[in-house]
Tab-separated table of C-alpha atoms and ligand atoms in Angstrom:
chain	number	residue	atom	x	y	z
A	1	MET	CA	12.541	11.130	-25.854
A	2	THR	CA	9.735	11.033	-28.855
A	3	ASP	CA	5.726	10.361	-27.142
A	4	SER	CA	5.094	7.690	-25.393
A	5	PRO	CA	1.776	4.978	-26.477
A	6	LEU	CA	-0.497	6.095	-23.454
A	7	PRO	CA	-3.086	3.650	-22.346
A	8	MET	CA	-6.267	4.173	-23.462
A	9	ARG	CA	-8.658	6.084	-20.954
A	10	VAL	CA	-11.534	4.263	-19.839
A	11	PRO	CA	-12.680	5.461	-16.395
A	12	ALA	CA	-14.140	3.438	-13.810
A	13	ALA	CA	-17.087	4.132	-10.551
A	14	GLY	CA	-15.958	4.189	-7.055
A	15	LEU	CA	-12.360	5.918	-8.331
A	16	PRO	CA	-11.191	10.105	-7.280
A	17	ALA	CA	-11.009	12.103	-10.100
A	18	ARG	CA	-7.164	12.956	-8.602
A	19	VAL	CA	-4.717	11.252	-7.085
A	20	ARG	CA	-1.473	12.898	-5.174
A	21	ILE	CA	1.711	11.193	-5.800
A	22	HIS	CA	4.212	11.298	-2.806
A	23	GLU	CA	7.323	10.582	-4.445
A	24	VAL	CA	9.861	8.753	-2.247
A	25	GLY	CA	12.319	8.034	-4.409
A	26	PRO	CA	15.459	10.403	-3.189
A	27	ARG	CA	14.843	9.000	0.445
A	28	ASP	CA	13.568	5.706	0.162
A	29	GLY	CA	14.729	4.910	-2.670
A	30	LEU	CA	17.792	6.384	-2.255
A	31	GLN	CA	18.564	5.321	1.065
A	32	ASN	CA	19.082	1.704	0.351
A	33	GLU	CA	21.511	1.531	-2.561
A	34	LYS	CA	24.491	0.310	-2.265
A	35	ALA	CA	26.703	3.100	-3.134
A	36	THR	CA	25.616	6.198	-2.055
A	37	VAL	CA	24.511	8.083	-4.318
A	38	PRO	CA	26.732	12.421	-5.366
A	39	THR	CA	25.173	15.265	-4.138
A	40	ASP	CA	25.074	17.084	-6.813
A	41	VAL	CA	23.189	13.797	-8.408
A	42	LYS	CA	20.873	13.408	-5.354
A	43	ALA	CA	19.493	17.650	-6.342
A	44	GLU	CA	19.459	16.675	-10.360
A	45	PHE	CA	16.975	13.806	-9.185
A	46	VAL	CA	14.726	15.949	-7.551
A	47	HIS	CA	14.749	18.424	-9.699
A	48	ARG	CA	14.157	16.562	-12.453
A	49	LEU	CA	11.163	14.694	-10.878
A	50	ALA	CA	9.478	17.733	-9.929
A	51	ALA	CA	10.101	19.169	-13.355
A	52	ALA	CA	8.093	16.088	-14.467
A	53	GLY	CA	5.075	17.463	-12.927
A	54	LEU	CA	4.965	15.605	-8.990
A	55	THR	CA	4.056	17.640	-6.602
A	56	THR	CA	5.683	16.281	-4.160
A	57	VAL	CA	8.848	14.580	-3.287
A	58	GLU	CA	10.310	13.887	0.313
A	59	ALA	CA	14.014	14.288	-0.485
A	60	THR	CA	16.214	12.628	2.805
A	61	SER	CA	15.952	12.144	5.882
A	62	PHE	CA	17.665	13.832	9.257
A	63	VAL	CA	18.663	10.643	10.609
A	64	HIS	CA	21.898	10.164	12.102
A	65	PRO	CA	23.970	9.486	9.546
A	66	LYS	CA	25.917	6.699	10.782
A	67	TRP	CA	22.410	4.709	10.507
A	68	VAL	CA	21.463	5.908	6.925
A	69	PRO	CA	24.737	7.085	5.486
A	70	GLN	CA	23.777	6.953	2.205
A	71	LEU	CA	21.952	10.406	3.225
A	72	ALA	CA	24.314	11.574	5.640
A	73	ASP	CA	24.708	14.701	2.826
A	74	ALA	CA	21.219	16.311	4.470
A	75	GLU	CA	22.376	19.912	5.359
A	76	ASP	CA	24.142	19.660	2.166
A	77	LEU	CA	21.490	19.065	0.329
A	78	TYR	CA	18.463	20.327	0.956
A	79	PRO	CA	19.477	23.869	0.067
A	80	ARG	CA	20.232	22.935	-3.067
A	81	LEU	CA	16.752	22.453	-3.052
A	82	ALA	CA	15.494	26.064	-2.195
A	83	GLY	CA	14.399	27.788	-5.141
A	84	LEU	CA	11.535	24.193	-5.741
A	85	THR	CA	9.327	25.585	-2.696
A	86	GLY	CA	8.887	28.731	-3.923
A	87	PRO	CA	5.500	30.106	-4.791
A	88	GLU	CA	5.957	29.744	-8.477
A	89	SER	CA	6.545	25.799	-8.513
A	90	GLY	CA	5.608	25.261	-5.018
A	91	VAL	CA	6.748	21.612	-4.506
A	92	ARG	CA	6.724	20.058	-1.381
A	93	LEU	CA	9.835	18.555	-0.062
A	94	PRO	CA	9.319	16.880	2.915
A	95	VAL	CA	11.591	14.898	4.864
A	96	LEU	CA	12.151	12.045	8.038
A	97	VAL	CA	13.031	13.255	11.039
A	98	PRO	CA	12.913	11.072	14.110
A	99	ASN	CA	13.065	13.480	17.526
A	100	ILE	CA	13.905	16.690	18.302
A	101	ARG	CA	17.647	16.995	16.734
A	102	GLY	CA	16.501	16.123	13.469
A	103	LEU	CA	13.537	18.179	13.141
A	104	ASP	CA	16.173	21.095	14.644
A	105	ARG	CA	17.734	19.991	11.899
A	106	ALA	CA	15.494	19.963	8.916
A	107	THR	CA	13.948	23.517	10.426
A	108	ALA	CA	17.198	25.301	10.571
A	109	LEU	CA	17.077	24.730	6.394
A	110	GLY	CA	13.262	25.852	6.481
A	111	ALA	CA	12.234	22.754	6.081
A	112	ARG	CA	8.663	23.337	6.749
A	113	ARG	CA	7.099	19.181	6.248
A	114	VAL	CA	8.564	16.333	8.268
A	115	ALA	CA	8.103	13.023	9.173
A	116	VAL	CA	8.066	11.052	11.904
A	117	PHE	CA	7.855	6.776	12.145
A	118	ALA	CA	6.411	4.708	13.627
A	119	SER	CA	7.092	1.281	13.746
A	120	ALA	CA	3.615	-1.513	14.167
A	121	THR	CA	5.403	-4.348	15.674
A	122	GLU	CA	7.897	-4.839	18.339
A	123	THR	CA	11.380	-6.151	16.450
A	124	PHE	CA	11.243	-2.915	13.244
A	125	ALA	CA	10.876	-0.393	15.719
A	126	ARG	CA	14.212	-1.994	18.016
A	127	ARG	CA	16.013	-1.773	14.452
A	128	ASN	CA	14.904	0.881	12.867
A	129	LEU	CA	14.824	3.692	15.884
A	130	ASN	CA	16.582	1.404	18.600
A	131	ARG	CA	13.411	1.351	21.301
A	132	THR	CA	10.176	-0.064	21.541
A	133	VAL	CA	7.079	0.870	19.980
A	134	ALA	CA	6.418	2.944	23.831
A	135	GLU	CA	9.294	4.584	23.898
A	136	SER	CA	9.837	5.253	19.899
A	137	LEU	CA	6.139	6.624	20.100
A	138	ALA	CA	7.135	8.788	22.983
A	139	MET	CA	10.459	9.380	21.149
A	140	PHE	CA	7.428	11.657	18.579
A	141	ALA	CA	5.416	13.304	20.714
A	142	PRO	CA	7.779	16.168	21.780
A	143	VAL	CA	8.790	15.987	17.234
A	144	VAL	CA	5.114	16.675	16.434
A	145	ALA	CA	4.835	18.496	19.784
A	146	ARG	CA	6.967	21.129	18.319
A	147	ALA	CA	6.607	20.964	14.162
A	148	LYS	CA	2.467	21.904	14.498
A	149	GLU	CA	3.124	24.559	17.196
A	150	GLU	CA	6.056	25.976	14.096
A	151	GLY	CA	3.471	25.638	11.817
A	152	LEU	CA	4.784	22.517	10.113
A	153	HIS	CA	3.007	20.005	8.009
A	154	VAL	CA	3.218	16.791	10.076
A	155	ARG	CA	3.234	12.924	8.302
A	156	GLY	CA	3.454	10.039	10.285
A	157	TYR	CA	4.512	7.001	8.791
A	158	LEU	CA	3.693	3.165	10.016
A	159	SER	CA	5.808	0.785	8.968
A	160	MET	CA	4.996	-2.914	8.950
A	161	CYS	CA	0.792	-2.428	8.803
A	162	PHE	CA	0.186	-5.540	6.877
A	163	GLY	CA	3.625	-7.901	7.431
A	164	ASP	CA	6.570	-8.492	9.798
A	165	PRO	CA	10.236	-10.492	8.385
A	166	TRP	CA	10.680	-11.088	11.853
A	167	GLU	CA	7.268	-10.953	13.362
A	168	GLY	CA	5.103	-12.510	10.669
A	169	GLN	CA	1.060	-11.453	10.364
A	170	VAL	CA	0.410	-8.267	12.886
A	171	PRO	CA	-2.984	-7.956	13.808
A	172	LEU	CA	-4.739	-5.564	12.177
A	173	ALA	CA	-6.114	-3.917	15.860
A	174	GLN	CA	-1.739	-3.753	16.696
A	175	VAL	CA	-1.856	-1.464	13.905
A	176	VAL	CA	-5.089	0.508	14.104
A	177	ARG	CA	-3.162	1.478	18.083
A	178	THR	CA	-0.241	2.792	16.729
A	179	ALA	CA	-2.046	4.559	14.153
A	180	ARG	CA	-4.706	5.919	16.673
A	181	ALA	CA	-1.331	6.499	18.333
A	182	LEU	CA	0.211	9.060	15.502
A	183	ALA	CA	-2.786	10.658	14.887
A	184	ASP	CA	-3.755	11.634	18.188
A	185	MET	CA	-0.465	12.707	18.585
A	186	GLY	CA	-1.058	15.276	15.427
A	187	CYS	CA	0.228	14.314	12.770
A	188	ASP	CA	-1.843	15.986	10.142
A	189	GLU	CA	-1.373	12.373	7.661
A	190	LEU	CA	-0.923	9.181	8.368
A	191	SER	CA	1.094	6.576	5.400
A	192	LEU	CA	0.286	2.927	5.714
A	193	GLY	CA	3.219	1.013	4.996
A	194	ASP	CA	3.553	-2.386	3.713
A	195	THR	CA	6.598	-2.090	3.950
A	196	ILE	CA	8.154	-6.115	2.427
A	197	GLY	CA	5.464	-5.407	0.220
A	198	VAL	CA	3.762	-8.631	1.895
A	199	ALA	CA	-0.525	-7.245	1.314
A	200	THR	CA	-2.593	-8.404	-1.460
A	201	PRO	CA	-6.008	-6.449	-1.383
A	202	GLY	CA	-8.156	-8.180	0.927
A	203	HIS	CA	-5.590	-6.744	3.522
A	204	VAL	CA	-6.096	-3.674	1.819
A	205	SER	CA	-9.564	-3.048	2.380
A	206	ALA	CA	-10.379	-4.718	5.756
A	207	LEU	CA	-7.175	-2.699	7.369
A	208	LEU	CA	-9.348	0.656	5.727
A	209	ASP	CA	-12.616	-0.704	7.491
A	210	ALA	CA	-10.574	-1.538	10.779
A	211	LEU	CA	-8.868	2.237	10.657
A	212	ALA	CA	-12.339	3.976	9.516
A	213	ALA	CA	-13.703	2.184	12.205
A	214	ASP	CA	-11.817	4.053	14.804
A	215	GLY	CA	-12.502	7.103	13.386
A	216	LEU	CA	-9.421	7.021	11.222
A	217	GLY	CA	-11.238	8.027	7.514
A	218	ALA	CA	-9.929	7.150	4.454
A	219	GLY	CA	-8.870	11.094	3.732
A	220	ARG	CA	-6.388	11.004	6.533
A	221	LEU	CA	-4.280	8.346	4.961
A	222	GLY	CA	-1.888	7.712	2.441
A	223	VAL	CA	-0.752	4.669	1.453
A	224	HIS	CA	3.064	2.749	0.588
A	225	PHE	CA	2.981	-0.071	-1.512
A	226	HIS	CA	6.724	-2.221	-1.894
A	227	ASP	CA	5.963	-4.147	-4.441
A	228	THR	CA	7.799	-7.559	-3.182
A	229	TYR	CA	5.242	-9.790	-4.341
A	230	GLY	CA	4.283	-7.702	-7.545
A	231	GLN	CA	0.814	-6.536	-5.621
A	232	ALA	CA	1.515	-3.160	-5.130
A	233	LEU	CA	-0.616	-1.498	-8.323
A	234	ALA	CA	-3.716	-4.378	-7.594
A	235	ASN	CA	-3.263	-2.835	-3.716
A	236	THR	CA	-3.303	1.253	-4.381
A	237	LEU	CA	-6.557	-0.102	-6.675
A	238	ALA	CA	-8.045	-1.688	-2.759
A	239	ALA	CA	-7.171	1.519	-1.683
A	240	LEU	CA	-8.356	3.787	-4.282
A	241	ARG	CA	-11.567	2.656	-3.895
A	242	HIS	CA	-11.889	3.032	0.107
A	243	GLY	CA	-11.381	6.628	-0.809
A	244	VAL	CA	-7.803	6.949	-0.295
A	245	THR	CA	-6.262	9.525	-2.850
A	246	THR	CA	-2.324	10.173	-1.551
A	247	VAL	CA	-0.400	7.157	-2.715
A	248	ASP	CA	3.183	7.406	-2.128
A	249	ALA	CA	5.500	5.634	-5.552
A	250	SER	CA	9.203	5.677	-5.863
A	251	ALA	CA	10.769	6.898	-9.145
A	252	GLY	CA	11.604	3.798	-11.412
A	253	GLY	CA	10.523	1.209	-8.946
A	254	LEU	CA	13.798	2.356	-6.399
A	255	GLY	CA	13.726	1.279	-3.046
A	256	GLY	CA	13.792	-1.141	0.508
A	257	CYS	CA	14.524	-0.284	3.998
A	258	PRO	CA	18.099	-1.310	5.176
A	259	PHE	CA	16.397	-2.183	8.599
A	260	ALA	CA	14.056	-4.906	6.422
A	261	LYS	CA	16.130	-6.735	4.468
A	262	SER	CA	12.896	-8.258	2.703
A	263	ALA	CA	11.594	-4.878	1.904
A	264	THR	CA	12.644	-4.040	-1.980
A	265	GLY	CA	11.450	-1.186	-4.462
A	266	ASN	CA	9.345	0.670	-3.891
A	267	LEU	CA	5.704	0.866	-6.561
A	268	ALA	CA	6.611	2.070	-8.867
A	269	THR	CA	5.862	5.200	-9.915
A	270	GLU	CA	5.350	5.125	-13.788
A	271	ASP	CA	3.354	2.249	-13.095
A	272	LEU	CA	1.287	4.063	-10.516
A	273	VAL	CA	0.844	6.756	-13.857
A	274	TRP	CA	0.408	4.547	-16.467
A	275	MET	CA	-2.382	2.874	-14.933
A	276	LEU	CA	-4.003	6.279	-13.410
A	277	GLN	CA	-4.247	7.640	-16.486
A	278	GLY	CA	-5.823	4.735	-18.284
A	279	LEU	CA	-8.265	5.375	-15.258
A	280	GLY	CA	-8.515	8.318	-16.481
A	281	VAL	CA	-7.836	9.665	-13.053
A	282	GLU	CA	-5.598	12.811	-13.199
A	283	THR	CA	-1.921	12.785	-11.342
A	284	GLY	CA	-0.962	15.869	-13.596
A	285	VAL	CA	2.710	13.889	-14.033
A	286	ASP	CA	4.354	13.890	-17.429
A	287	LEU	CA	5.002	10.335	-18.090
A	288	ASP	CA	7.766	10.680	-20.646
A	289	ARG	CA	9.868	12.818	-18.215
A	290	LEU	CA	9.081	10.497	-15.180
A	291	VAL	CA	10.494	7.221	-17.736
A	292	ALA	CA	13.829	10.010	-18.964
A	293	THR	CA	14.508	10.715	-15.403
A	294	SER	CA	14.588	6.739	-14.612
A	295	VAL	CA	16.565	5.744	-17.517
A	296	TRP	CA	18.791	8.388	-16.603
A	297	MET	CA	19.056	7.659	-13.070
A	298	ALA	CA	19.724	3.896	-13.704
A	299	ASP	CA	22.660	4.810	-15.572
A	300	ARG	CA	24.084	6.939	-12.041
A	301	LEU	CA	23.016	3.871	-10.505
A	302	GLY	CA	25.027	1.084	-13.038
A	303	ARG	CA	21.698	-1.017	-13.091
A	304	PRO	CA	18.289	-1.213	-14.985
A	305	SER	CA	14.814	-0.147	-12.941
A	306	PRO	CA	12.812	-2.898	-12.163
A	307	SER	CA	10.013	-0.881	-13.364
A	308	ARG	CA	7.848	-2.392	-16.144
A	309	THR	CA	7.092	0.610	-16.892
A	310	VAL	CA	10.606	2.351	-17.394
A	311	THR	CA	11.146	-0.771	-18.894
A	312	ALA	CA	8.509	-0.524	-21.677
A	313	LEU	CA	8.533	2.866	-22.712
A	314	SER	CA	12.541	3.057	-22.990
A	315	HIS	CA	12.743	-0.255	-25.537
A	316	LYS	CA	9.889	0.986	-27.311
A	317	GLU	CA	11.422	1.328	-30.864
B	401	HMG	P1	20.413	5.796	19.279
B	401	HMG	O1	21.514	5.184	18.338
B	401	HMG	O2	19.928	5.711	19.611
B	401	HMG	O3	20.169	7.274	18.930
B	401	HMG	O4	19.352	5.977	17.338
B	401	HMG	P2	20.791	8.315	20.527
B	401	HMG	O5	19.177	8.663	20.731
B	401	HMG	O6	20.857	7.899	22.002
B	401	HMG	O7	21.418	9.396	20.149
B	401	HMG	C1	22.924	8.702	19.876
B	401	HMG	C2	23.817	10.502	19.350
B	401	HMG	O8	23.813	10.176	17.159
B	401	HMG	C3	23.593	11.326	20.100
B	401	HMG	O9	25.239	12.220	19.408
B	401	HMG	C4	22.946	12.381	18.808
B	401	HMG	O10	22.995	13.378	19.258
B	401	HMG	C5	22.918	11.742	18.092
B	401	HMG	P3	26.516	11.989	20.937
B	401	HMG	O11	25.326	12.374	22.025
B	401	HMG	O12	26.220	10.949	21.357
B	401	HMG	O13	27.363	12.366	20.141
B	401	HMG	N1	21.591	11.415	17.343
B	401	HMG	C6	21.351	12.552	15.708
B	401	HMG	N2	22.315	12.554	14.598
B	401	HMG	C7	22.038	13.668	13.823
B	401	HMG	N3	20.616	13.153	13.623
B	401	HMG	C8	20.160	13.197	13.970
B	401	HMG	C9	19.845	12.622	15.892
B	401	HMG	N4	19.951	11.591	16.917
B	401	HMG	C10	20.639	11.209	17.518
B	401	HMG	N5	18.930	13.266	14.073
B	401	HMG	C11	18.834	7.383	16.010
B	401	HMG	C12	18.131	6.247	17.273
B	401	HMG	C13	16.415	7.510	16.492
B	401	HMG	C14	18.568	8.592	15.921
B	401	HMG	C15	18.131	5.914	14.953
B	401	HMG	O14	17.791	5.134	15.658
B	401	HMG	C16	18.215	6.166	13.378
B	401	HMG	O15	18.772	7.403	13.006
B	401	HMG	N6	17.224	5.645	12.758
B	401	HMG	C17	16.636	6.177	11.454
B	401	HMG	C18	16.206	4.349	10.737
B	401	HMG	C19	16.055	5.326	9.331
B	401	HMG	O16	16.507	6.701	8.153
B	401	HMG	N7	15.514	3.591	8.725
B	401	HMG	C20	14.781	3.872	7.516
B	401	HMG	C21	13.956	5.580	7.150
B	401	HMG	S1	12.017	4.310	7.756
B	401	HMG	C22	11.546	3.669	6.543
B	401	HMG	O17	12.140	3.353	5.583
B	401	HMG	C23	10.286	2.965	6.567
B	401	HMG	C24	9.205	3.677	5.369
B	401	HMG	O18	9.514	4.085	4.371
B	401	HMG	C25	8.271	3.460	5.108
B	401	HMG	C26	7.646	1.825	5.392
B	401	HMG	O19	8.013	0.971	4.057
B	401	HMG	O20	7.634	1.202	6.101
B	401	HMG	C27	9.012	5.029	5.738
B	402	MG	MG1	9.296	2.698	2.491
């Protein structure tokens, strides 16, 4: 591939110098594919993402294999990625663990970064975890405690922060309450999930203000936008203006959630990198290599990437 055109670099005031992209394509993306992707293809996907400069790649989930059959090969996949976590490449490979069983499976393979995943709403907690919000927090507490004892980094996802397909609008106070519970449990970082992509920038600002008022500042937060209504980039910019520097994204815009049918793909990593390059915000990502990876993955999945940037740059002749 020849070098792509790049946006003109025009920095804007009030933005961080650097953003860490938390790549979720292999987990959030592939968990939602109808076809199960062969383990070899997944391993190559993660290696290619790392080679494109992504330093945090969420690799898979140690959940119940019947609940998410697409990721049932976690035991087979994770060891194939071991070379990436060595001191030379230093890539972080977090994995999802819902309970002690998941933590045991992940740590047995050497995982050093794990994520629990709570919901701000009762309906999604039941559908995703077979538990109420309180019961799921009770399930996570010993996971986080043991992970911290063992020196692991723990991320706490919080889904349905901006709206829920069954319950509708979600009050800010309800989100803050569950975020506070995850933080008090010892999660090092929280990721605010717009699982069904309904957030708009003012809503993002309001939630970040409400969390800050509760002592949860931007330094401890990441944002996780799905792009259902085309708002993910605008929402990201709003979050960056609040000091957030960790942004979740999925190569090629893969993604969704098998337990929330109205969830479509995540913010595409390429669309994010294009915007950040224009703004002069460092990401360390090589856009050409990343686009080539998403085009390769789209071929494997038999459908084009929904990312506008992938589409534009892969048809640039
Ligand atoms: P459950 O059926 O209530 O499980 O599921 P249980 O605790 O009653 O145990 C039943 C059996 O499952 C037992 O086996 C356990 O050992 C086994 P038995 O004794 O009957 O033979 N089991 C496991 N096996 C393997 N690995 C495990 C495990 N745990 C129990 N970890 C459970 C509860 C949490 C396990 C289930 O609901 C589950 O796996 N859910 C995962 C759902 C999921 O992965 N959703 C997608 C990720 S969340 C998301 O996408 C949103 C996000 O992207 C952010 C956003 O966009 O908002 C993060
Ligand atoms: Mg998600």
